[in-house]
Structure formats: structure tokens, C-alpha cells
Coordinates of C-alpha atoms and ligand atoms in Angstrom, one line a residue:
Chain V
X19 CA 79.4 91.1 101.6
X20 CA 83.1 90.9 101.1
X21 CA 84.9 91.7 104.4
X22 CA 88.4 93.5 104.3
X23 CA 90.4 94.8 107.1
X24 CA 93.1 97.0 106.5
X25 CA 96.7 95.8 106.7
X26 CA 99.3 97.4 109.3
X27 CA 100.5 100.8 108.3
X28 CA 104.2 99.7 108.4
X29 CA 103.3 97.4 105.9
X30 CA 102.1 99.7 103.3
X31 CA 103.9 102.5 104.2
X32 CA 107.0 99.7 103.6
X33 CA 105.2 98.7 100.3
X34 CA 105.1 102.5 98.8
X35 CA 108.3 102.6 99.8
X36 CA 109.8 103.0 96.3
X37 CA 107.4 105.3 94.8
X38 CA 106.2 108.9 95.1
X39 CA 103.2 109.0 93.0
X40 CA 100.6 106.7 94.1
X41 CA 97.1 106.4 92.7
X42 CA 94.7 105.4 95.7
X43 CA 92.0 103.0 95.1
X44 CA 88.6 102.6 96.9
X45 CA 85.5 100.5 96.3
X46 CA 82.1 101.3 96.7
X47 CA 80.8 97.9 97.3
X48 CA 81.3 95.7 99.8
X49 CA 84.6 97.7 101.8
X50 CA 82.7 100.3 101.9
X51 CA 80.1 98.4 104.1
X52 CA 82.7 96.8 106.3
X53 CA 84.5 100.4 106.8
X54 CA 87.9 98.8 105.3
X55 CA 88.5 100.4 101.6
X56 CA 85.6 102.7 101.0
X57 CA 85.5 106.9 100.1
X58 CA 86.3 107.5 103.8
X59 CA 89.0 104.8 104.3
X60 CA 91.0 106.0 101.5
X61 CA 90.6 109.2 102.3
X62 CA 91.8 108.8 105.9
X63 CA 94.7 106.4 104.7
X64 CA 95.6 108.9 101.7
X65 CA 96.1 111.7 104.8
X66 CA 98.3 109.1 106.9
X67 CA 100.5 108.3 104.0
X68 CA 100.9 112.1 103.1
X69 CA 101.8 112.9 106.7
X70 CA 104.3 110.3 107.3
X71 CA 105.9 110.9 104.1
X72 CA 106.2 114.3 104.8
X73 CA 107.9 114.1 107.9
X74 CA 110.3 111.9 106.3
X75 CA 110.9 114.5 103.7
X76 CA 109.9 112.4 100.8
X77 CA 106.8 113.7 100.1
X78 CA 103.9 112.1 97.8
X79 CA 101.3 113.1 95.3
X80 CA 98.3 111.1 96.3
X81 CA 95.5 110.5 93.6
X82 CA 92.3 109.3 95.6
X83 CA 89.5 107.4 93.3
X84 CA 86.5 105.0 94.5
X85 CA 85.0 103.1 92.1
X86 CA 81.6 101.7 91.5
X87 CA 83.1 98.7 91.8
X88 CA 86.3 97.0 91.2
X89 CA 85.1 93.5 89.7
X90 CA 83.1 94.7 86.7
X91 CA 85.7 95.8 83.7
X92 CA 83.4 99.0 83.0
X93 CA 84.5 100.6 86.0
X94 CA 87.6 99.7 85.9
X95 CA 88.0 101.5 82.7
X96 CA 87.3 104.5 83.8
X97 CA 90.7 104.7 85.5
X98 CA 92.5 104.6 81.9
X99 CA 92.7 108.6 81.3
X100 CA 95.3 109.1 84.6
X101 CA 96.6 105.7 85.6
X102 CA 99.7 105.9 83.6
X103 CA 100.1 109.5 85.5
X104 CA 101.1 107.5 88.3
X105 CA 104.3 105.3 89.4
X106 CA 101.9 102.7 91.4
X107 CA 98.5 101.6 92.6
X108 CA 97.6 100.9 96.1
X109 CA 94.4 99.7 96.3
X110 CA 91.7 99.0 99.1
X111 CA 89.4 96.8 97.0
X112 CA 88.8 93.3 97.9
X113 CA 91.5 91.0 97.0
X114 CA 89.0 90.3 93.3
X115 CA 89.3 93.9 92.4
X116 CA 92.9 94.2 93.2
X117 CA 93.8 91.7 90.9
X118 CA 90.9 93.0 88.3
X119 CA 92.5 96.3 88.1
X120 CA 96.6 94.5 87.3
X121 CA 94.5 92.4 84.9
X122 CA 93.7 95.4 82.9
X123 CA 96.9 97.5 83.3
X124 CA 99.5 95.1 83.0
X125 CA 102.3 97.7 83.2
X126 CA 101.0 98.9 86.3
X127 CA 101.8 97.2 90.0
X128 CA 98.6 97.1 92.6
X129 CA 99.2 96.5 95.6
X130 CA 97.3 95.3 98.2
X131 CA 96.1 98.0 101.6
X132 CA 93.7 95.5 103.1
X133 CA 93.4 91.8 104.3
X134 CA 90.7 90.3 102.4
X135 CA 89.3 87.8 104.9
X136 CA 85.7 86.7 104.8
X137 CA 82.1 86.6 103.2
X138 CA 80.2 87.4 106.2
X139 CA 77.4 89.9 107.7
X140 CA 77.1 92.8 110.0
X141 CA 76.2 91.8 112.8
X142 CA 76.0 95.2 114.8
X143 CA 77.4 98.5 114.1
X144 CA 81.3 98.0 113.2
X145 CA 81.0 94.3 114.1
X146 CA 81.2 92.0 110.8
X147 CA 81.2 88.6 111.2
X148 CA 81.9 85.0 109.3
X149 CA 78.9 83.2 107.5
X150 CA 80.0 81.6 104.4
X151 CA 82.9 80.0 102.4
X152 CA 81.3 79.5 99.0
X153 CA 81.6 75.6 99.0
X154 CA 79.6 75.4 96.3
X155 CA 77.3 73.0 97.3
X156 CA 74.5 74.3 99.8
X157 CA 73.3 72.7 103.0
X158 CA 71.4 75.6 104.5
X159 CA 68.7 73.5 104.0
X160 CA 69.4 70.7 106.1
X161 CA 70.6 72.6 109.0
X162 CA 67.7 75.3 109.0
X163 CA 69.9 78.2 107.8
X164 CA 73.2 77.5 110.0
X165 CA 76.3 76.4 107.8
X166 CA 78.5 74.0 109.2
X167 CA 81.5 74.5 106.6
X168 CA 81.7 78.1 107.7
X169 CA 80.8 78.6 111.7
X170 CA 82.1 74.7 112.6
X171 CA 85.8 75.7 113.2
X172 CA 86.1 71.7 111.7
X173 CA 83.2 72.1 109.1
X174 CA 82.0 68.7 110.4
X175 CA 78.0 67.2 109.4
X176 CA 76.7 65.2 111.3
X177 CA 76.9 67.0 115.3
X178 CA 79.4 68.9 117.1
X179 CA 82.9 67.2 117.9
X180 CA 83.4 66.6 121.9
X181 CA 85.2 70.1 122.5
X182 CA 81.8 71.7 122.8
X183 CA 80.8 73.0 126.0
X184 CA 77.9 74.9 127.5
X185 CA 77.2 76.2 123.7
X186 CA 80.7 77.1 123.1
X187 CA 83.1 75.9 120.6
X188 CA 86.8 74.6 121.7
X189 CA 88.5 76.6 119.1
X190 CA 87.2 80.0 120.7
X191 CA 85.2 81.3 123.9
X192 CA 83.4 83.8 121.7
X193 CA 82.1 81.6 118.8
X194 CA 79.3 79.6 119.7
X195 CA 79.0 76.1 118.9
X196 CA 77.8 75.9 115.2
X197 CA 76.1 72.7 116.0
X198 CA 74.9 73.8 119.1
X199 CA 73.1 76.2 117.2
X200 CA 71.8 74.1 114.9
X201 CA 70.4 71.8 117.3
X202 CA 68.4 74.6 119.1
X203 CA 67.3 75.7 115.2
X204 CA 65.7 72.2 115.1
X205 CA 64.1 72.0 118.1
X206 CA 63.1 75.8 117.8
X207 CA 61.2 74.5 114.6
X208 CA 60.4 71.0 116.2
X209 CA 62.2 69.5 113.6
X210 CA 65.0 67.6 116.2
X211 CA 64.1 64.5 114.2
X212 CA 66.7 66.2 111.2
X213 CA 69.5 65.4 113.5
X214 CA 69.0 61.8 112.9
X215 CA 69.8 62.0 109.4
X216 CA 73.3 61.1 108.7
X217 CA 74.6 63.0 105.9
X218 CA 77.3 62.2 103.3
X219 CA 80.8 62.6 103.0
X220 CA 80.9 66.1 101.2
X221 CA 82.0 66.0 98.1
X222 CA 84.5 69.4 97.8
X223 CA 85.3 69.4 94.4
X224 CA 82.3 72.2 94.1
X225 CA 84.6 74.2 97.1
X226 CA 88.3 75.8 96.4
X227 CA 89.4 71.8 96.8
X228 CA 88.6 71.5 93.0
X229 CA 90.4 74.9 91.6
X230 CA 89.5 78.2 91.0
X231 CA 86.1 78.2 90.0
X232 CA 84.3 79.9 86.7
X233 CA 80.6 80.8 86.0
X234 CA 79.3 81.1 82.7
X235 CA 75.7 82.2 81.4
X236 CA 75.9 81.3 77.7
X237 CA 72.4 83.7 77.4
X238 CA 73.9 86.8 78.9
X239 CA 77.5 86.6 76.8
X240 CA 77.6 89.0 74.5
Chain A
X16 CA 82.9 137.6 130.6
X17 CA 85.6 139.1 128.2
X18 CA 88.1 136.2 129.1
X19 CA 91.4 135.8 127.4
X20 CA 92.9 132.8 126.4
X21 CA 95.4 132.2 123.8
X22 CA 95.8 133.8 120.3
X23 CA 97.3 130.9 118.4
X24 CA 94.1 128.8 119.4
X25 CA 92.0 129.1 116.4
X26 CA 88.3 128.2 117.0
X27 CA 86.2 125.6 114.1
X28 CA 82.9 125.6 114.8
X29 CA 80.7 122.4 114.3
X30 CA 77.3 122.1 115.2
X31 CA 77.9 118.6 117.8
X32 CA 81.4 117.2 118.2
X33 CA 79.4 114.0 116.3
X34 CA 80.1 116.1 113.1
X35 CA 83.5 115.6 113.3
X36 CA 84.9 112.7 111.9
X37 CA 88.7 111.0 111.9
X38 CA 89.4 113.1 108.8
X39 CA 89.1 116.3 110.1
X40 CA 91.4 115.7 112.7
X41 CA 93.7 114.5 109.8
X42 CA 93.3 117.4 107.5
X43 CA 94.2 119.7 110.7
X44 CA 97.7 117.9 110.9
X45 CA 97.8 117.9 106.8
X46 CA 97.5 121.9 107.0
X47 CA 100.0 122.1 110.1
X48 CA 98.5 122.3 113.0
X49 CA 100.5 121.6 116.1
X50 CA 97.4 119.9 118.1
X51 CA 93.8 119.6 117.9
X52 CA 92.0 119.8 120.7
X53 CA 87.8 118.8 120.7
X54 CA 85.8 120.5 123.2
X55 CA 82.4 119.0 123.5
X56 CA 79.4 118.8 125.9
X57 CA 79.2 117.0 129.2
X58 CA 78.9 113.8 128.2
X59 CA 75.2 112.7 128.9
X60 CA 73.9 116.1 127.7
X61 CA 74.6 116.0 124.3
X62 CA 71.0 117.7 122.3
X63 CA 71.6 114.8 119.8
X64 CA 71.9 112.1 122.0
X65 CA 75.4 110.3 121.7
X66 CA 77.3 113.0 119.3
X67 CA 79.9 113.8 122.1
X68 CA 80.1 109.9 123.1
X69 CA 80.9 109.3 119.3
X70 CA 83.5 112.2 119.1
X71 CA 85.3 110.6 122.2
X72 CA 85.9 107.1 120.2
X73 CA 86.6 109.0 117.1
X74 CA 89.5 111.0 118.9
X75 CA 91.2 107.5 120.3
X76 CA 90.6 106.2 116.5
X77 CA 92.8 109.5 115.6
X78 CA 95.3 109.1 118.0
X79 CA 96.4 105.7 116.9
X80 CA 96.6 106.8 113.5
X81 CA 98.5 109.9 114.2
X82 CA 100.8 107.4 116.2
X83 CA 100.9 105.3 113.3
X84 CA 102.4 108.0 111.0
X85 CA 104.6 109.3 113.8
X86 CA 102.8 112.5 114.2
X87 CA 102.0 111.3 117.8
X88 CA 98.4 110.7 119.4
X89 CA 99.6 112.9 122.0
X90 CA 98.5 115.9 119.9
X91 CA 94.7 115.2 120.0
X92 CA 93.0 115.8 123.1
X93 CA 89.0 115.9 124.0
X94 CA 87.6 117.9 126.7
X95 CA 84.0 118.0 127.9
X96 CA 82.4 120.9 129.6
X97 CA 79.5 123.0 129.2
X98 CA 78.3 126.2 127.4
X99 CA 78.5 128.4 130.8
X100 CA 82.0 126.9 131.5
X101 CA 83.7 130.1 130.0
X102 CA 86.8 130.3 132.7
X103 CA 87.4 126.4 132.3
X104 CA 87.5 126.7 128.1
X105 CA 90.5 129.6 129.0
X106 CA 91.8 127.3 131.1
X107 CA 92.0 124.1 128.6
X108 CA 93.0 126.5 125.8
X109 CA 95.8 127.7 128.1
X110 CA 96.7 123.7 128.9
X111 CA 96.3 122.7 125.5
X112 CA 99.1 125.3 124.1
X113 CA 101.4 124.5 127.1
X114 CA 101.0 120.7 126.4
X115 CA 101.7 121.1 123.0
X116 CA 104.3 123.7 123.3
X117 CA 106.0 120.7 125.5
X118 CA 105.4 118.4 121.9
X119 CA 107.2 120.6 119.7
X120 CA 105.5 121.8 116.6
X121 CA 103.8 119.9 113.9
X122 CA 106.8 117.1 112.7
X123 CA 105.8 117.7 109.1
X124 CA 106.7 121.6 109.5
X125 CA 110.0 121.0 110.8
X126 CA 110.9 118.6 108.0
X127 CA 109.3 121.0 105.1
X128 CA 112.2 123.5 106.7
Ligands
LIG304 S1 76.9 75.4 102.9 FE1 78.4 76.2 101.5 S2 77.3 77.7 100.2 FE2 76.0 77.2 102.0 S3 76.4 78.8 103.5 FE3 77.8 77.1 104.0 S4 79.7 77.5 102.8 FE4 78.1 78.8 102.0
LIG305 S1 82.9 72.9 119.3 FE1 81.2 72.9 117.8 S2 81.8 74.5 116.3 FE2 83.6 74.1 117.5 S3 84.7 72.6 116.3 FE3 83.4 71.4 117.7 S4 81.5 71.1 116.7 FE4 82.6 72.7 115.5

């Protein structure tokens, strides 16, 4: 899934600053997985907003909404009978549906309540964690289901740089040593001869390195 | 045991202190409350397990976002005891209102006046 974590309350409250009706935007998708921007977030942010506001004397008309999903233009749709009701958007999506939902409203501004920060897993209950980048280009293969791009603080290929120790990586106590790991994953499977294998220079054109990327299914167009 | 405690406490009833979630606590403060104050089990004899554990964490998840919106944490309190504790509920609905009292009322009243 996408993970998201919510931004500082000074922040948005600083963002909303100018406006008074505010259209509240949740996703039932990934944030809602990661507890950052599903039914419950936005309901919990909606009441923190209205409070503050209140105190302050300026109060708000909140409008809270969770979508299906915010990255597919038939749910974003649905929003087109009220939106123009309100003076701004605040949404929780992932940083794809914020920009989804502009895309369709130009006239309208969305702003951003969460940090979009990862592609990742949960690893226990209210514990996500990192797992992939999207490079484009897949070794999962050749290091038995461990991604060096992602959990190597230095994405390096070939073994672990000489910062790790006892099974833990230089950059951070808490993150093991990807190619610790992997070298355990290989011997786990009696497969240490893979580490002899000297792979490539990676070629990132596939990755962000060669621009936003697009795919099309000619088949499925319509 | 006829105790008194009170009269502005007004009693919710939930069926395990796990039923209630951040939002409630929210809602309380949304409809003017002045504190809220969750009284659950002894913690280890909760009937479904962790539900009072739960409530605890939920509580301190509260407090920072009543602190956040400058309601103040201060307002939310959890106390555990157990169903024959009948003098010691008086007691923390007695220490709750004096606490509070000591807060003020509800910042959002004040400003609607
Ligand atoms: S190798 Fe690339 S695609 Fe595969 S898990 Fe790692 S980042 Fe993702
Ligand atoms: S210690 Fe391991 S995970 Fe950390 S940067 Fe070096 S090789 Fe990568």
C-alpha cells in the first residue's frame, strides 16, 4: 500500500487559514490501511479543525467525504454535485489522489493533510514499514525477495558497504542491514553461491531518474 | 449504597472502555463538555481481554489532539477501578469536577459567548 502520515496540525490549521468552508477528503484505499486519511482520520481531523476554529471565533462548516478511491476518475466524479458548495479542499488521499481530484476541478485548490511517504507493508499493528520504490526494473529475483534499492539506505548490488555491523545498517540502529538479510536469505535457501554473481550497473531510466512514468494497455482503452 | 456524587457529571454507558474510540472523546468537547473522564476496569481484568489497555492509549492519543487544537489534554482523564468501588467512583467524580473546575470551562463555550 501507499503509506501517508498526517502532517502537523499547525500546518493545516495554517493552510485553512483563509477559508471557512472546507470540503474534507478521505480515501478508502490504502490511508485507510495505514490509519493516515481514511473514514476515521477525517473524521477525527474534521472535529480538531472545528474545535480550534471555534475557539478562535472563526468557526467552519466542515463537509466530510471518503471516497472509494481518489485515483480512478469515477469516484472522483461523484464529488461534482457539492464541491463548488465549498471555498477549499483539504484532502487526506495519497499525494496521486490529491492531485487527481485538482486535475478534475481546476477552479478548486486541494490541499494536502498528509505526508505521502512510502510504498511499504504492515508490519504489526500500527507499525508500516518501507519495502519498495517502484524502480521499474525488478531484482526480487536475484536477492530471494529482499530489495536492495528500497531497504539499502545506498541501494547498492553487489554486498553491504563497510558500515554494517552485527546485522545493522550505519544509517540507523533499527534497520537491519539489507544485505545482511539477503545473505542469510541465501544461505537460508543454500543458495550463498548467488552472492558471487556480480550484477550490473543498474540502469535507472525505468526508476523516477528517467521522468514521470506512464502505463498504457492499448486492449483496455476505451 | 445511595452515594452522591456530582450532578453535572453526566454518565455514557459503553459496554468496555475498548468501545470508545478517539472520536468520542472529540464529539464530547464538539458538544461542550468541560472534561471527559473514562472509568474503566482494573487493568488486567478487563472480560474482553485488553479493552481497558486499549482505552488507556486511546485517551493519551486524545490528549495530544486536544492539545493540538488548544482545548488542552488536561481535560481527559482515565481512571481504573472496579464494579464494587462505589465510594471511590464518588470520589473521582468529585476530583474530576474540582480538576476541571480548576481548567475553566470548555474554551469553545467561552468564545461562542
Ligand atoms: S527491485 Fe525495484 S521494483 Fe523490485 S522491490 Fe525493489 S524497488 Fe521495487
Ligand atoms: S549497512 Fe547495509 S543497508 Fe546500510 S547502507 Fe550499508 S549495505 Fe546498505
Amino acid at each position: 500500500m501507499i503509506v501517508a502520515d498526517r502532517k502537523p496540525f499547525e500546518e493545516i490549521i495554517e493552510m485553512l487559514k483563509p477559508y471557512s468552508r472546507i470540503l474534507l477528503l478521505g480515501c478508502n484505499e490504502c490511508v485507510t490501511v495505514c490509519a493516515a486519511g481514511g473514514a476515521k482520520e477525517v473524521a477525527v481531523l474534521a472535529s480538531e479543525i472545528r474545535l480550534f476554529r471555534a475557539k478562535e471565533g472563526k468557526p467552519v462548516e466542515i463537509k466530510e467525504v471518503t471516497l472509494e478511491r481518489n485515483c480512478d476518475p469515477e469516484y472522483v466524479e461523484t464529488l461534482k454535485p457539492f464541491i463548488d458548495d465549498f471555498d477549499v479542499v483539504l484532502s487526506m488521499a495519497c499525494g496521486c489522489g490529491i492531485q487527481f481530484v485538482g486535475e478534475r476541478y481546476r477552479n478548486m485548490i486541494v490541499l494536502p493533510a498528509v505526508n505521502t511517504t512510502f510504498y511499504g507493508v504492515t508490519e504489526q499493528h500500527g507499525v508500516w514499514a518501507e519495502r519498495c520504490q517502484g524502480c521499474g526494473n525488478c531484482v526480487l529475483d536475484k536477492t530471494l525477495g529482499i530489495c536492495p534499492v528500497t531497504r539499502c539506505a545506498k541501494s547498492l548490488f553487489n554486498g553491504p558497504c563497510g558500515g554494517s555491523q552485527g546485522g545493522v545498517c550505519e544509517v540507523n540502529k533499527d534497520t537491519p542491514c539489507a544485505w545482511q538479510l539477503i545473505v542469510d536469505r541465501y544461505k537460508e535457501m543454500g543458495m550463498l553461491d548467488r552472492y558471487l554473481e556480480i550484477q550490473p550497473v543498474k540502469d535507472w531510466s525505468t526508476s523516477r531518474d528517467g521522468g514521470p512514468r506512464k502505463r498504457i494497455r492499448e486492449d483496455l482503452k476505451i | 449504597m445511595r452515594l452522591s456524587y456530582p450532578a453535572n457529571v453526566k454518565i455514557v454507558k459503553v459496554p468496555c472502555t475498548g468501545r470508545v474510540d478517539v472520536i468520542h472523546v472529540m464529539k464530547a468537547f464538539e458538544n461542550g463538555a468541560d472534561g471527559v473522564c473514562l472509568v474503566g476496569c482494573l487493568e488486567g481484568d478487563c472480560h474482553f481481554l485488553v479493552g481497558n489497555l486499549r482505552a488507556r492509549k486511546r485517551v493519551e492519543y486524545a490528549k495530544q489532539l486536544l492539545d493540538e487544537c488548544g482545548i488542552g489534554g488536561d481535560r481527559v482523564v482515565m481512571y481504573n477501578l472496579s464494579s464494587a468501588e462505589g465510594q471511590k467512583f464518588a470520589q473521582i467524580a468529585r476530583e474530576m469536577t474540582e480538576k476541571i473546575r480548576e481548567l475553566g470551562p470548555n474554551p469553545v463555550k467561552s468564545a461562542k459567548s
